[in-house]
CSV table of C-alpha atoms in Angstrom, one decimal:
chain,number,residue,atom,x,y,z
F,1,MET,CA,-23.9,-1.0,-22.6
F,2,SER,CA,-20.2,-0.7,-23.3
F,3,ALA,CA,-17.7,-0.6,-20.5
F,4,ARG,CA,-16.9,3.0,-21.2
F,5,HIS,CA,-20.6,4.0,-21.1
F,6,ALA,CA,-21.2,2.0,-18.0
F,7,GLU,CA,-18.3,3.8,-16.3
F,8,THR,CA,-19.6,7.2,-17.5
F,9,ALA,CA,-23.0,6.3,-16.0
F,10,ALA,CA,-21.4,5.2,-12.7
F,11,ALA,CA,-19.3,8.4,-12.5
F,12,ALA,CA,-22.4,10.5,-13.0
F,13,ALA,CA,-23.5,9.5,-9.5
F,14,PHE,CA,-20.7,11.7,-8.0
F,15,PRO,CA,-21.0,15.4,-7.6
F,16,GLY,CA,-18.4,17.4,-9.6
F,17,MET,CA,-15.5,19.3,-8.0
F,18,GLU,CA,-13.4,21.9,-9.7
F,19,LEU,CA,-9.7,21.6,-10.1
F,20,ALA,CA,-8.9,24.4,-7.6
F,21,GLU,CA,-10.8,22.7,-4.9
F,22,VAL,CA,-9.3,19.3,-5.6
F,23,ARG,CA,-5.8,20.9,-5.2
F,24,ALA,CA,-6.8,22.6,-2.0
F,25,ARG,CA,-8.2,19.5,-0.5
F,26,ALA,CA,-5.9,16.7,-1.8
F,27,GLU,CA,-2.8,18.0,-3.5
F,28,LEU,CA,-0.8,15.2,-1.7
F,29,GLN,CA,2.6,15.8,-3.2
F,30,THR,CA,4.0,13.8,-0.3
F,31,ARG,CA,1.8,10.7,0.2
F,32,ARG,CA,1.4,7.0,0.5
F,33,ASP,CA,0.0,5.2,-2.6
F,34,ARG,CA,-1.8,1.9,-2.8
F,35,LYS,CA,-2.3,0.6,-6.3
F,36,TYR,CA,-4.7,-2.0,-7.5
F,37,LEU,CA,-5.3,-3.6,-10.9
F,38,VAL,CA,-8.9,-4.6,-11.1
F,39,ARG,CA,-11.3,-6.0,-13.7
F,40,ARG,CA,-13.8,-3.5,-15.1
F,41,ASP,CA,-16.8,-5.2,-13.5
F,42,VAL,CA,-15.1,-4.9,-10.1
F,43,PHE,CA,-14.3,-1.3,-10.9
F,44,LEU,CA,-18.0,-0.6,-11.6
F,45,ALA,CA,-18.9,-2.2,-8.2
F,46,PHE,CA,-16.2,-0.1,-6.6
F,47,LEU,CA,-17.7,3.1,-8.0
F,48,ASP,CA,-21.2,2.1,-6.9
F,49,ARG,CA,-20.1,1.5,-3.3
F,50,LEU,CA,-18.2,4.8,-3.1
F,51,ALA,CA,-21.2,6.7,-4.5
F,52,ASP,CA,-23.3,5.1,-1.8
F,53,GLN,CA,-20.9,6.5,0.9
F,54,GLY,CA,-21.9,10.0,-0.1
F,55,ASP,CA,-18.4,11.3,0.7
F,56,TRP,CA,-16.7,11.5,-2.7
F,57,SER,CA,-16.7,14.0,-5.5
F,58,ILE,CA,-15.2,13.6,-9.0
F,59,LEU,CA,-12.9,16.1,-10.7
F,60,GLN,CA,-14.8,18.1,-13.3
F,61,ILE,CA,-13.3,20.6,-15.7
F,62,GLY,CA,-15.6,22.4,-18.2
F,63,GLY,CA,-18.2,19.6,-17.9
F,64,MET,CA,-15.6,16.9,-18.6
F,65,ARG,CA,-15.0,14.1,-16.1
F,66,ARG,CA,-12.5,11.9,-17.9
F,67,PHE,CA,-9.2,13.3,-19.1
F,68,ARG,CA,-6.4,12.3,-21.5
F,69,TYR,CA,-2.9,12.1,-20.1
F,70,SER,CA,0.5,11.5,-21.7
F,71,SER,CA,3.8,11.0,-19.9
F,72,THR,CA,7.3,11.0,-21.4
F,73,TYR,CA,9.8,9.2,-19.2
F,74,PHE,CA,13.6,9.9,-19.2
F,75,ASP,CA,16.2,7.4,-18.0
F,76,THR,CA,19.9,6.7,-18.6
F,77,PRO,CA,20.9,4.6,-21.7
F,78,ASP,CA,21.3,1.6,-19.3
F,79,LEU,CA,17.9,2.3,-17.6
F,80,LEU,CA,19.3,3.2,-14.2
F,81,THR,CA,15.9,4.4,-12.7
F,82,PHE,CA,14.2,1.3,-14.0
F,83,ARG,CA,16.8,-0.9,-12.3
F,84,GLN,CA,16.6,1.1,-9.1
F,85,HIS,CA,12.8,0.4,-8.9
F,86,ARG,CA,13.2,-3.3,-9.8
F,87,GLN,CA,15.8,-3.7,-7.0
F,88,GLY,CA,13.6,-1.8,-4.5
F,89,ARG,CA,16.3,0.7,-3.8
F,90,ARG,CA,15.5,3.1,-1.0
F,91,ARG,CA,16.9,6.0,-2.9
F,92,ARG,CA,15.2,5.8,-6.2
F,93,PHE,CA,13.6,8.3,-8.5
F,94,LYS,CA,11.6,8.8,-11.7
F,95,VAL,CA,11.9,11.7,-14.2
F,96,ARG,CA,9.1,12.6,-16.6
F,97,THR,CA,7.0,15.2,-18.2
F,98,ARG,CA,3.3,14.9,-17.8
F,99,SER,CA,1.0,16.4,-20.5
F,100,TYR,CA,-2.7,17.1,-19.9
F,101,LEU,CA,-4.0,16.7,-23.4
F,102,ASP,CA,-7.4,18.4,-22.9
F,103,THR,CA,-6.0,21.8,-21.9
F,104,GLY,CA,-2.5,21.8,-23.3
F,105,ALA,CA,-0.8,22.1,-20.0
F,106,CYS,CA,2.5,20.2,-19.1
F,107,THR,CA,4.6,19.8,-16.0
F,108,PHE,CA,8.1,18.4,-15.4
F,109,GLU,CA,8.1,16.0,-12.4
F,110,VAL,CA,10.6,14.3,-10.2
F,111,LYS,CA,9.3,11.5,-7.9
F,112,LEU,CA,11.4,10.4,-5.0
F,113,GLU,CA,11.0,7.6,-2.5
F,114,GLY,CA,10.6,9.2,0.9
F,115,ALA,CA,10.6,7.9,4.4
F,116,ARG,CA,8.4,5.0,5.4
F,117,ASP,CA,7.4,4.2,1.8
F,118,ALA,CA,6.0,7.7,1.1
F,119,THR,CA,6.2,9.1,-2.4
F,120,VAL,CA,7.5,12.7,-2.7
F,121,LYS,CA,6.6,14.4,-6.0
F,122,GLN,CA,8.1,17.7,-7.0
F,123,ARG,CA,7.1,19.4,-10.1
F,124,ARG,CA,7.2,22.7,-12.1
F,125,GLU,CA,5.6,24.0,-15.2
F,126,HIS,CA,7.1,22.8,-18.5
F,127,PRO,CA,6.5,24.0,-22.1
F,128,PHE,CA,3.8,21.9,-23.7
F,129,ALA,CA,5.6,22.2,-27.1
F,130,LEU,CA,8.8,20.7,-25.4
F,131,ARG,CA,7.1,17.9,-23.6
F,132,ASP,CA,9.3,15.3,-25.1
F,133,GLU,CA,12.5,17.1,-24.2
F,134,LEU,CA,14.5,17.9,-21.1
F,135,THR,CA,15.0,21.7,-21.1
F,136,ASP,CA,17.9,23.4,-19.3
F,137,ASP,CA,15.4,24.6,-16.7
F,138,ALA,CA,14.2,21.0,-16.2
F,139,ARG,CA,17.7,19.7,-15.8
F,140,ALA,CA,18.5,22.4,-13.3
F,141,PHE,CA,15.3,21.6,-11.3
F,142,LEU,CA,16.2,17.8,-11.4
F,143,ALA,CA,19.7,18.6,-10.0
F,144,GLU,CA,18.2,20.8,-7.3
F,145,VAL,CA,15.7,18.1,-6.2
F,146,LEU,CA,18.2,15.2,-6.2
F,147,ARG,CA,20.8,17.2,-4.3
F,148,ALA,CA,18.3,18.3,-1.7
F,149,GLY,CA,16.6,14.9,-1.4
F,150,TYR,CA,19.5,12.5,-1.7
F,151,GLY,CA,22.6,14.5,-1.8
F,152,VAL,CA,23.5,13.2,-5.3
F,153,ASP,CA,24.0,14.8,-8.7
F,154,PRO,CA,21.7,13.7,-11.5
F,155,PRO,CA,23.0,11.2,-14.1
F,156,GLY,CA,25.2,12.6,-16.8
F,157,GLU,CA,23.0,11.4,-19.7
F,158,LEU,CA,19.2,11.1,-19.7
F,159,ILE,CA,17.2,10.1,-22.8
F,160,ARG,CA,13.6,9.4,-23.6
F,161,THR,CA,12.8,5.8,-22.9
F,162,ALA,CA,9.0,5.5,-23.0
F,163,VAL,CA,5.8,7.4,-23.6
F,164,THR,CA,2.5,6.4,-22.0
F,165,ALA,CA,-1.0,7.6,-22.7
F,166,TYR,CA,-4.2,6.8,-20.9
F,167,TRP,CA,-7.6,8.1,-19.7
F,168,ARG,CA,-8.0,9.2,-16.1
F,169,ARG,CA,-10.8,9.9,-13.7
F,170,THR,CA,-10.1,11.4,-10.3
F,171,LEU,CA,-12.2,11.1,-7.1
F,172,VAL,CA,-11.7,13.2,-4.0
F,173,GLN,CA,-12.9,12.6,-0.4
F,174,ARG,CA,-14.9,15.5,0.9
F,175,SER,CA,-14.5,14.7,4.6
F,176,GLY,CA,-10.7,14.2,4.4
F,177,THR,CA,-7.8,14.5,2.0
F,178,ALA,CA,-7.8,11.2,0.2
F,179,ARG,CA,-7.7,11.1,-3.6
F,180,ILE,CA,-8.3,8.2,-6.0
F,181,THR,CA,-7.1,8.1,-9.6
F,182,CYS,CA,-8.7,5.6,-12.0
F,183,ASP,CA,-6.8,4.9,-15.3
F,184,THR,CA,-7.9,3.0,-18.4
F,185,GLY,CA,-6.8,2.6,-22.0
F,186,LEU,CA,-3.1,2.5,-21.3
F,187,VAL,CA,-0.8,2.5,-24.4
F,188,CYS,CA,3.0,2.4,-24.3
F,189,ARG,CA,5.3,3.5,-27.1
F,190,SER,CA,8.9,3.7,-28.0
F,191,GLU,CA,10.6,4.4,-31.3
F,192,ALA,CA,10.4,0.8,-32.3
F,193,ALA,CA,7.1,-0.5,-30.7
F,194,ALA,CA,3.6,0.4,-29.6
F,195,VAL,CA,2.0,-1.9,-27.0
F,196,VAL,CA,-1.6,-1.7,-25.9
F,197,ALA,CA,-2.7,-2.9,-22.5
F,198,ASP,CA,-5.7,-5.2,-22.1
F,199,PRO,CA,-8.8,-2.9,-21.9
F,200,GLY,CA,-10.5,-5.2,-19.4
F,201,TRP,CA,-8.4,-3.8,-16.5
F,202,VAL,CA,-8.4,-0.5,-14.6
F,203,VAL,CA,-5.6,0.8,-12.4
F,204,VAL,CA,-7.0,2.3,-9.2
F,205,GLU,CA,-4.6,4.2,-7.1
F,206,CYS,CA,-5.6,5.3,-3.6
F,207,LYS,CA,-3.5,8.2,-2.3
F,208,SER,CA,-3.5,9.6,1.2
F,209,ALA,CA,-1.1,11.3,3.6
F,210,GLY,CA,-1.6,8.5,6.2
F,211,PRO,CA,-3.1,5.0,6.5
F,212,PRO,CA,-5.4,3.2,4.1
F,213,THR,CA,-8.7,5.0,3.3
F,214,ALA,CA,-12.4,4.0,3.1
F,215,ALA,CA,-11.7,3.3,-0.6
F,216,ASP,CA,-9.1,0.7,0.3
F,217,ALA,CA,-11.6,-0.9,2.6
F,218,VAL,CA,-14.1,-1.2,-0.2
F,219,LEU,CA,-11.5,-2.7,-2.5
F,220,ALA,CA,-10.5,-5.2,0.2
F,221,ASP,CA,-14.2,-6.2,0.6
F,222,LEU,CA,-14.3,-6.8,-3.1
F,223,GLY,CA,-11.4,-9.2,-2.8
F,224,GLU,CA,-8.7,-6.9,-4.2
F,225,ARG,CA,-5.2,-6.4,-2.7
F,226,PRO,CA,-2.6,-3.7,-3.5
F,227,ARG,CA,-0.1,-4.6,-6.2
F,228,ARG,CA,3.3,-3.3,-7.0
F,229,ILE,CA,2.6,-1.3,-10.2
F,230,SER,CA,4.6,1.3,-12.0
F,231,LYS,CA,3.4,2.5,-15.4
F,232,TYR,CA,7.0,3.4,-16.4
F,233,CYS,CA,8.5,0.1,-15.3
F,234,LEU,CA,5.7,-1.9,-17.0
F,235,ALA,CA,6.2,0.2,-20.2
F,236,ALA,CA,9.9,-0.3,-20.1
F,237,ALA,CA,9.4,-4.1,-19.7
F,238,VAL,CA,7.1,-4.4,-22.7
F,239,LEU,CA,9.0,-1.9,-24.9
F,240,HIS,CA,12.5,-3.2,-24.1
F,241,PRO,CA,12.1,-7.0,-24.2
F,242,GLY,CA,15.0,-8.7,-22.4
F,243,LEU,CA,14.7,-6.7,-19.2
F,244,ARG,CA,14.1,-8.6,-16.0
F,245,ALA,CA,10.9,-7.4,-14.5
F,246,ASN,CA,10.1,-9.9,-11.7
F,247,PRO,CA,8.3,-7.5,-9.3
F,248,TRP,CA,5.7,-6.7,-12.0
F,249,ARG,CA,5.4,-10.2,-13.5
F,250,ARG,CA,1.8,-10.7,-12.4
F,251,SER,CA,0.7,-7.3,-13.7
F,252,LEU,CA,2.5,-7.8,-17.0
F,253,ARG,CA,0.7,-11.1,-17.4
F,254,ASP,CA,-2.7,-9.7,-16.6
F,255,TRP,CA,-2.6,-6.3,-18.2
F,256,PHE,CA,-1.0,-6.6,-21.6
F,257,GLY,CA,-2.7,-8.3,-24.4
F,258,THR,CA,-5.7,-7.2,-26.5
F,259,GLU,CA,-6.1,-3.8,-28.3
F,260,ASP,CA,-8.4,-1.1,-26.8
F,261,ALA,CA,-10.4,0.8,-29.4
F,262,GLU,CA,-10.9,3.7,-26.9
F,263,SER,CA,-7.2,4.2,-26.2
F,264,PRO,CA,-6.3,7.9,-26.4
F,265,PRO,CA,-4.2,9.0,-29.4
F,266,LEU,CA,-0.5,8.5,-29.1
F,267,PRO,CA,2.3,10.7,-30.3
F,268,PRO,CA,3.0,10.6,-34.0
F,269,ALA,CA,6.5,9.3,-34.6
F,270,ARG,CA,8.9,12.0,-35.7
F,271,ARG,CA,11.6,11.0,-38.0
F,272,ARG,CA,10.5,7.4,-37.5
F,273,PRO,CA,12.5,5.0,-39.8
F,274,GLU,CA,10.4,3.7,-42.6
F,275,THR,CA,11.4,0.1,-41.8
F,276,SER,CA,10.2,0.4,-38.2
F,277,ARG,CA,7.1,-1.6,-37.3
F,278,PRO,CA,5.3,-1.8,-34.0
F,279,ARG,CA,5.8,-4.9,-32.0
F,280,ALA,CA,2.8,-6.6,-30.6
F,281,ALA,CA,2.4,-7.1,-26.9
F,282,PRO,CA,3.9,-10.3,-25.5
F,283,GLY,CA,1.4,-13.0,-24.6
F,284,ALA,CA,0.8,-14.0,-21.0
F,285,ASN,CA,3.4,-16.8,-21.1
F,286,GLU,CA,5.8,-15.3,-23.6
F,287,ALA,CA,9.3,-14.6,-22.5
F,288,PRO,CA,10.8,-11.2,-23.3
F,289,GLY,CA,12.9,-11.0,-26.5
F,290,VAL,CA,15.6,-8.7,-27.8
F,291,PRO,CA,16.1,-5.1,-26.5
F,292,VAL,CA,15.1,-2.2,-28.8
F,293,ALA,CA,16.5,1.3,-29.2
F,294,PRO,CA,15.4,3.6,-26.3
F,295,ALA,CA,14.5,6.7,-28.2
F,296,VAL,CA,10.8,7.6,-28.4
F,297,PRO,CA,8.8,10.0,-30.5
F,298,ALA,CA,7.3,13.3,-29.4
F,299,ALA,CA,4.1,13.5,-27.4
F,300,PRO,CA,0.7,14.1,-29.1
F,301,SER,CA,0.3,17.3,-31.2
F,302,GLU,CA,-3.3,18.2,-30.3
F,303,ALA,CA,-4.0,20.5,-27.4
F,304,GLY,CA,-4.6,18.6,-24.2
F,305,GLY,CA,-6.1,18.7,-20.8
F,306,ARG,CA,-4.9,19.0,-17.3
F,307,ALA,CA,-6.3,17.3,-14.2
F,308,ALA,CA,-5.0,16.8,-10.7
């Protein structure tokens, strides 16, 4: 049985929960996140143990339990937000659009670092057709969020620096407010390169308003510990060789390598130069090379899907 079919079978052990109930129980726009990068065999064991607890449901929309996501990230030409995260700045933020490729929905999101390592995410609806662009409304919303949260104006210039695409399953605790997202098949793209993460790994993110959850305890019992993981920062590191990315060195070494045949479709490159060729992912011991241009293509053209 393939890894995908094994995970589908494991996910079938959970009762389904509709999106409206997921939002009511575990919206968690202000939360604490604990992220794990685990092998797929460990992930299957994790799902089995959670199912045995009888306290978790899985997001289900129209019979689907696994959803396609795409995020377009915006940063300054000198990658200010990447550098803020690399340096562990207390006042740091990320700017992105998130597209839900199975329903054609899209949001514009600003993530701030809150008090006591909490993540504060603020978002608003965004036109799906403009998912690779910062609209005037999005820029105004960004300015409002940064001024209210940090008392600062947004950077004068923001450009597209990376697009990520992946599959996601979402689990929700029925007796509390915890939520778990499980991401596979990550692909990162810029104008000059497309890099596919090793399909043997899964990012598990445990989200709660307070302390670690029962899911964290299961992962600890399986020998896993939280890691410092940021899809944007990892994407920036592999797409823009030459960037220092020390906080994510272990995850870069583990996660990026072989191609994944089940990776979700990526954006077609608009106006892509004919001479451009994708750059392969660096090997585990390969040092970064020369920076590439930060512009990226538009997000996928097919209608997509939204999950929590």
